[in-house]
Tab-separated table of C-alpha atoms in Angstrom:
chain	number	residue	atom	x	y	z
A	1	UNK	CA	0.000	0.000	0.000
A	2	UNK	CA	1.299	3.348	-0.621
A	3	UNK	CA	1.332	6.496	1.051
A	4	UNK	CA	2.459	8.803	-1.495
A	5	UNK	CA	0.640	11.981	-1.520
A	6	UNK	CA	0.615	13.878	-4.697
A	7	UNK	CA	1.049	17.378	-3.663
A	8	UNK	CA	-1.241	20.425	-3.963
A	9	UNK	CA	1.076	22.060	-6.751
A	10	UNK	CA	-0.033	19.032	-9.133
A	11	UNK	CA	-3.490	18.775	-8.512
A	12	UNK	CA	-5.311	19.580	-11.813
A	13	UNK	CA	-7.555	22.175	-10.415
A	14	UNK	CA	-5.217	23.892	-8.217
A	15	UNK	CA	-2.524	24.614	-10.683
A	16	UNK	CA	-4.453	27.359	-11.524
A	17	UNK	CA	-7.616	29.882	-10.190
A	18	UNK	CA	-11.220	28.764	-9.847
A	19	UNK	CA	-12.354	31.418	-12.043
A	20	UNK	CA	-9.804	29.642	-15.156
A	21	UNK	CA	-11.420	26.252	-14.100
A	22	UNK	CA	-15.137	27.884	-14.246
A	23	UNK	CA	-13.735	29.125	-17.722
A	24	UNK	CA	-12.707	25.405	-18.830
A	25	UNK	CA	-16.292	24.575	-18.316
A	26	UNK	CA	-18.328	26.759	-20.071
A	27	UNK	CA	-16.046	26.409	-23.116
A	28	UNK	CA	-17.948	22.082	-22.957
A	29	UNK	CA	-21.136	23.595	-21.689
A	30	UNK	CA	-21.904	26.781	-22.444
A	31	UNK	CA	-23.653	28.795	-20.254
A	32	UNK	CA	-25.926	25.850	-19.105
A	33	UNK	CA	-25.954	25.730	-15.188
A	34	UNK	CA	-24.010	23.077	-13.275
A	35	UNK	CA	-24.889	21.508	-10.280
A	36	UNK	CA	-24.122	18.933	-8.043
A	37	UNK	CA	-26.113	16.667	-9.623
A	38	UNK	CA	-23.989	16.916	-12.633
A	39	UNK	CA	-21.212	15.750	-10.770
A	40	UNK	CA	-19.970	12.082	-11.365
A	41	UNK	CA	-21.673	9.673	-8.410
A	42	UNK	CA	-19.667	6.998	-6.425
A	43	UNK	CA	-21.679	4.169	-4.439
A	44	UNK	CA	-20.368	1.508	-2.379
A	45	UNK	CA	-20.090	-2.195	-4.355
A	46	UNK	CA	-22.101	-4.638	-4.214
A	47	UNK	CA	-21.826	-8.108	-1.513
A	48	UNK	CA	-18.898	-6.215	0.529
A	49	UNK	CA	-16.324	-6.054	-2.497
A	50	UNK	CA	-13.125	-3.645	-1.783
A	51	UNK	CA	-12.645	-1.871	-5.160
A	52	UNK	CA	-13.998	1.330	-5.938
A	53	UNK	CA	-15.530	1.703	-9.841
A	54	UNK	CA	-14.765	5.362	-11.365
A	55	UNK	CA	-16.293	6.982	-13.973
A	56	UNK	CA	-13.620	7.941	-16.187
A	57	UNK	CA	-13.292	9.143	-20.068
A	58	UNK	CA	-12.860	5.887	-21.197
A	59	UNK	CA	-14.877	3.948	-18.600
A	60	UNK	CA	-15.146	2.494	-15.094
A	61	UNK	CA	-11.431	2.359	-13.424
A	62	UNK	CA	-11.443	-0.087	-10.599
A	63	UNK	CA	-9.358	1.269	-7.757
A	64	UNK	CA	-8.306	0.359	-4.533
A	65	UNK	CA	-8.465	3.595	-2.977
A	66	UNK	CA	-10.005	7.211	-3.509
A	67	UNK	CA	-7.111	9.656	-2.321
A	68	UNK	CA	-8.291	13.222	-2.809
A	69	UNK	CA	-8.973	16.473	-0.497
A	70	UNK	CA	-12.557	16.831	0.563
A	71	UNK	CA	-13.864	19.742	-0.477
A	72	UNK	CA	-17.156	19.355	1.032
A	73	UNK	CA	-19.591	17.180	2.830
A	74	UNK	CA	-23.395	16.882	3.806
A	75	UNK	CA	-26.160	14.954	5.616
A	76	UNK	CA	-28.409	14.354	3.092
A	77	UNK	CA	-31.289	11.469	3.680
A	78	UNK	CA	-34.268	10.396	1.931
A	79	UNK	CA	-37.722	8.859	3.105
A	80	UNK	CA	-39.371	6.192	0.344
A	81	UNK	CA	-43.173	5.295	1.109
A	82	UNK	CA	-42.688	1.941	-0.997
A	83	UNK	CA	-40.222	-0.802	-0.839
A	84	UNK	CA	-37.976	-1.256	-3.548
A	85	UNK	CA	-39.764	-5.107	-3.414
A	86	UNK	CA	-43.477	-3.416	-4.435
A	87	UNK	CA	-41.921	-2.133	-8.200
A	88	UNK	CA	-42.591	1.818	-7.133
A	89	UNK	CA	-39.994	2.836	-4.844
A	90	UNK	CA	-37.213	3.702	-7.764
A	91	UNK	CA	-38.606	7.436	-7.864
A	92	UNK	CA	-37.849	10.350	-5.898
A	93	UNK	CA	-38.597	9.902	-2.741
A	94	UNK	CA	-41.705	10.796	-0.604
A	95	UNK	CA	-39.813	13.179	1.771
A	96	UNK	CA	-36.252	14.711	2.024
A	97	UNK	CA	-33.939	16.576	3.803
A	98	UNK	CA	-30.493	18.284	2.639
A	99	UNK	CA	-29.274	18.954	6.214
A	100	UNK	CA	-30.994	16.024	8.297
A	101	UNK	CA	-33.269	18.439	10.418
A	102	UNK	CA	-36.257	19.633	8.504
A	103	UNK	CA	-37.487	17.562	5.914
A	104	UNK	CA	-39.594	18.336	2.880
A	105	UNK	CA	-42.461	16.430	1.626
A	106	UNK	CA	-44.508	13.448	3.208
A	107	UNK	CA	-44.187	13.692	6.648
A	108	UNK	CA	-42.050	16.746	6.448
A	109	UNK	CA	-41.053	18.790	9.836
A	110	UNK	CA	-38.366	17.716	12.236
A	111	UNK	CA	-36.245	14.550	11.185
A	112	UNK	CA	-35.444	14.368	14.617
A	113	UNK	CA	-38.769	13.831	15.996
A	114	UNK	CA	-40.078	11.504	12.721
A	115	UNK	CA	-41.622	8.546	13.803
A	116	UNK	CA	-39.366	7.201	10.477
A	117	UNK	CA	-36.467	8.493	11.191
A	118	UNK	CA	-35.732	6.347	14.596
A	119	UNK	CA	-34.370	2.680	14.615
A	120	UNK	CA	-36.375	0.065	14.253
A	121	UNK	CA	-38.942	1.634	11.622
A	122	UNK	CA	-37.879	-0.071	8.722
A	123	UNK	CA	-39.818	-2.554	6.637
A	124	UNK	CA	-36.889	-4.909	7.228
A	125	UNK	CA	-34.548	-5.346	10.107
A	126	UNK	CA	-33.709	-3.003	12.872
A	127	UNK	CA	-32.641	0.106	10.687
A	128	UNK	CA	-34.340	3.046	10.105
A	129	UNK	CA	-37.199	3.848	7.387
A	130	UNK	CA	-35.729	7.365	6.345
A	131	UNK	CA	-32.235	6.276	5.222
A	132	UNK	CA	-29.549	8.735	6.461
A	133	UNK	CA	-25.903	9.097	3.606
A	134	UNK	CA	-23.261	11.297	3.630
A	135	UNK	CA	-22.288	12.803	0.578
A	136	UNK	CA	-18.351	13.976	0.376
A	137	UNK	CA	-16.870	15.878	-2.429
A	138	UNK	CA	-13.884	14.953	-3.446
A	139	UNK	CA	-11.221	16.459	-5.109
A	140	UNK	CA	-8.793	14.180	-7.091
A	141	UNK	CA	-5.292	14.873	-8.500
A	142	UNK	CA	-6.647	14.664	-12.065
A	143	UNK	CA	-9.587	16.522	-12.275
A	144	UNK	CA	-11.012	20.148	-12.041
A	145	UNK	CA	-14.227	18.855	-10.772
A	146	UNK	CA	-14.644	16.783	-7.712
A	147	UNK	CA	-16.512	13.293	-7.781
A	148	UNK	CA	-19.534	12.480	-4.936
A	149	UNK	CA	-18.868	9.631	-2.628
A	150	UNK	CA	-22.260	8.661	-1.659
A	151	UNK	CA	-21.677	6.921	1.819
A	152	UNK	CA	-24.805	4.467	3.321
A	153	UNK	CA	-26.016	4.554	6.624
A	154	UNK	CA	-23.445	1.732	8.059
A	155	UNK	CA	-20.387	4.097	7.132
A	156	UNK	CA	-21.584	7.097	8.689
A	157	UNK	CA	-19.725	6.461	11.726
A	158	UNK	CA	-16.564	5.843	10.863
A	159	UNK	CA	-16.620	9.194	8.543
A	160	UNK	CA	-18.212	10.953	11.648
A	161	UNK	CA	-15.225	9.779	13.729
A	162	UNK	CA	-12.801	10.928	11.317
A	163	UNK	CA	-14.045	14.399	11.015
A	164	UNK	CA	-14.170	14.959	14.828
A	165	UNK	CA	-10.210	13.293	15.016
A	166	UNK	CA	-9.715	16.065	12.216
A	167	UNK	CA	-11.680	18.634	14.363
A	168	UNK	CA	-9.984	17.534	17.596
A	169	UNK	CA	-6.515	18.390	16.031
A	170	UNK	CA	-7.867	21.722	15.212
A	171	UNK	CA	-7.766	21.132	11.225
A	172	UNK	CA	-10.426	21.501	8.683
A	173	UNK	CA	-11.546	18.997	6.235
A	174	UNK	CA	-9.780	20.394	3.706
A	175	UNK	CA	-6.815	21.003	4.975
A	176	UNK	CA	-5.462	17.204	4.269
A	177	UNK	CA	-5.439	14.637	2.391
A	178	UNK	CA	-8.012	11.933	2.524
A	179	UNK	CA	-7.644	8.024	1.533
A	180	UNK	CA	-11.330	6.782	1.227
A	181	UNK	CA	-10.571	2.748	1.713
A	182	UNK	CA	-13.367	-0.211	1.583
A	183	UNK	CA	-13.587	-2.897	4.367
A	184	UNK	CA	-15.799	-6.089	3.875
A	185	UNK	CA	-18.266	-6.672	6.673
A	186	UNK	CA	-18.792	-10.507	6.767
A	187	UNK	CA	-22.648	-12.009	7.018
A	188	UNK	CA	-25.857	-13.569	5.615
A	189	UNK	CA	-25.128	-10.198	3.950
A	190	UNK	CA	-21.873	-9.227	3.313
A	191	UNK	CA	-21.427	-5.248	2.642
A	192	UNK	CA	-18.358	-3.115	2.608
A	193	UNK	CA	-18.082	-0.034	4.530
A	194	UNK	CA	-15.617	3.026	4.003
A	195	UNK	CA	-12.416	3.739	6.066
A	196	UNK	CA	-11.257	6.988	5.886
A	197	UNK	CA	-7.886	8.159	6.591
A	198	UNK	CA	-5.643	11.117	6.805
A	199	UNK	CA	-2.230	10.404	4.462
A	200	UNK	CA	-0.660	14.098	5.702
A	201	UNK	CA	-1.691	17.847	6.078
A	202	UNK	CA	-1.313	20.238	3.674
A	203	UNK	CA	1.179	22.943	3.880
A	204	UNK	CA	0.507	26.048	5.433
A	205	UNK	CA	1.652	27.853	2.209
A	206	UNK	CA	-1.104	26.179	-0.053
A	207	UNK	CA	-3.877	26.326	2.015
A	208	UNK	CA	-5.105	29.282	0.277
A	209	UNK	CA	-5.438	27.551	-2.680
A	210	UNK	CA	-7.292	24.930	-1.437
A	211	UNK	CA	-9.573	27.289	0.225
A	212	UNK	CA	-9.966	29.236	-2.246
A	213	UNK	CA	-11.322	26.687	-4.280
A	214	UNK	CA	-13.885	25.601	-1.603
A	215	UNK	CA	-14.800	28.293	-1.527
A	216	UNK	CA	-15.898	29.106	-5.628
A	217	UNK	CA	-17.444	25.499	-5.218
A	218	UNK	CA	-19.537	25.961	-2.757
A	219	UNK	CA	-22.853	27.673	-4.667
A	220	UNK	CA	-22.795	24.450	-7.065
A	221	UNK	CA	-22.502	21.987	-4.380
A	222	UNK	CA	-25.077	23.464	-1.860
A	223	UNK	CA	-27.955	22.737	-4.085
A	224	UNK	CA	-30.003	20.130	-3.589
A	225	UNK	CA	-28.953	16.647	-5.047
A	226	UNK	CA	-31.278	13.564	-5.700
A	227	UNK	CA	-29.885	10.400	-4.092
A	228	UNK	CA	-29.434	7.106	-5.629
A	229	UNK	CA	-31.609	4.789	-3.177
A	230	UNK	CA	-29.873	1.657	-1.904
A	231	UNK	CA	-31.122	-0.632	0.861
A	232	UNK	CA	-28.008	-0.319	3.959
């Protein structure tokens, strides 16, 4: 396994400033609006496999590990009246929230008081009926954009603990580099769940950059994005 970082100086969209990479875009696009839902979408493998697939030019890449710089994160979850089992529950979902507190739609109101949103209210098994992700943005070496790691309910925890280690030695998300590994979890249902780790800080002198571009990112990725429903 190895720890190389690739530094901040050859990361694609750091080499230069965020208003040269907004100009890269609208030279494919035009002047059609980007959001996050644009972005290219990561999900967990199937039956607790340990390879990542990447949409790339040329197709899937499968990869051990996603090594990047967050650039953002959110608590996004999504409530589904119908079982993917009954043949309707593939459609946006009955009720949503972008920031886990107040959701929109049927029920709506306070996703911490929704009778769906505690354990033990879904159809199957001990989980919960309004199905909690995290979404991180990450920023690879290669690219001007950053791909969406869609993260399922049983890897919220270890990405919780990993921000507050981050938090508890005072640095910001985006102030390192991340490694976004898989683990299998053995059982009647095997599943794999992400393992984040730090693989060094960034320097004190590139931090602006990095900033920088967090912050000329941010109106595109605090939109709201549609999730892709999986059963965690």
């Amino acid at each position: 396994m190895s720890n190389e970082i690739v530094p901040v100086e050859k990361y694609a969209a750091l080499a230069t400033t965020p208003d040269e990479v907004l100009a890269i875009v609208q030279q494919n696009i035009g002047n059609d609006q980007i959001t996050a839902q644009d972005l290219d979408r990561v999900t967990l493998p199937l039956g607790g496999a340990t390879n990542w697939q990447i949409p790339t030019l040329e197709g899937e890449e499968s990869l051990q590990y996603i090594d990047g710089i967050i650039v953002h994160h959110s608590p996004p979850r999504a409530y589904w009246a119908t079982s993917l089992d009954e043949g309707e529950g593939s459609g946006p979902p009955d009720c949503s929230s972008e920031d886990s507190q107040v959701g929109v739609g049927t029920p709506g109101g306070d996703c911490f008081l929704c009778p769906f949103g505690q354990w033990g209210s879904a159809d199957k098994g001990a989980g919960k009926a309004c199905k909690e992700k995290r979404l991180l943005y990450i920023l690879r070496a290669d690219a001007i954009l950053p791909i969406v790691v869609q993260a399922p309910a049983t890897s919220i925890g270890n990405i919780k603990k990993y921000m507050l280690r981050l938090a508890n030695a005072r640095t910001p998300y985006w102030q390192v580099y991340t490694r976004l590994g898989l683990e299998k979890q053995s059982g009647a249902f095997p599943f794999s769940r992400i393992v984040p780790r730090s693989l060094g800080l960034i320097s004190v002198e590139d931090s602006p950059k990095v900033q920088a571009y967090v912050d000329s990112i941010k109106p595109l990725v605090s939109r709201p994005i549609t999730l892709d429903r999986d059963e965690d």
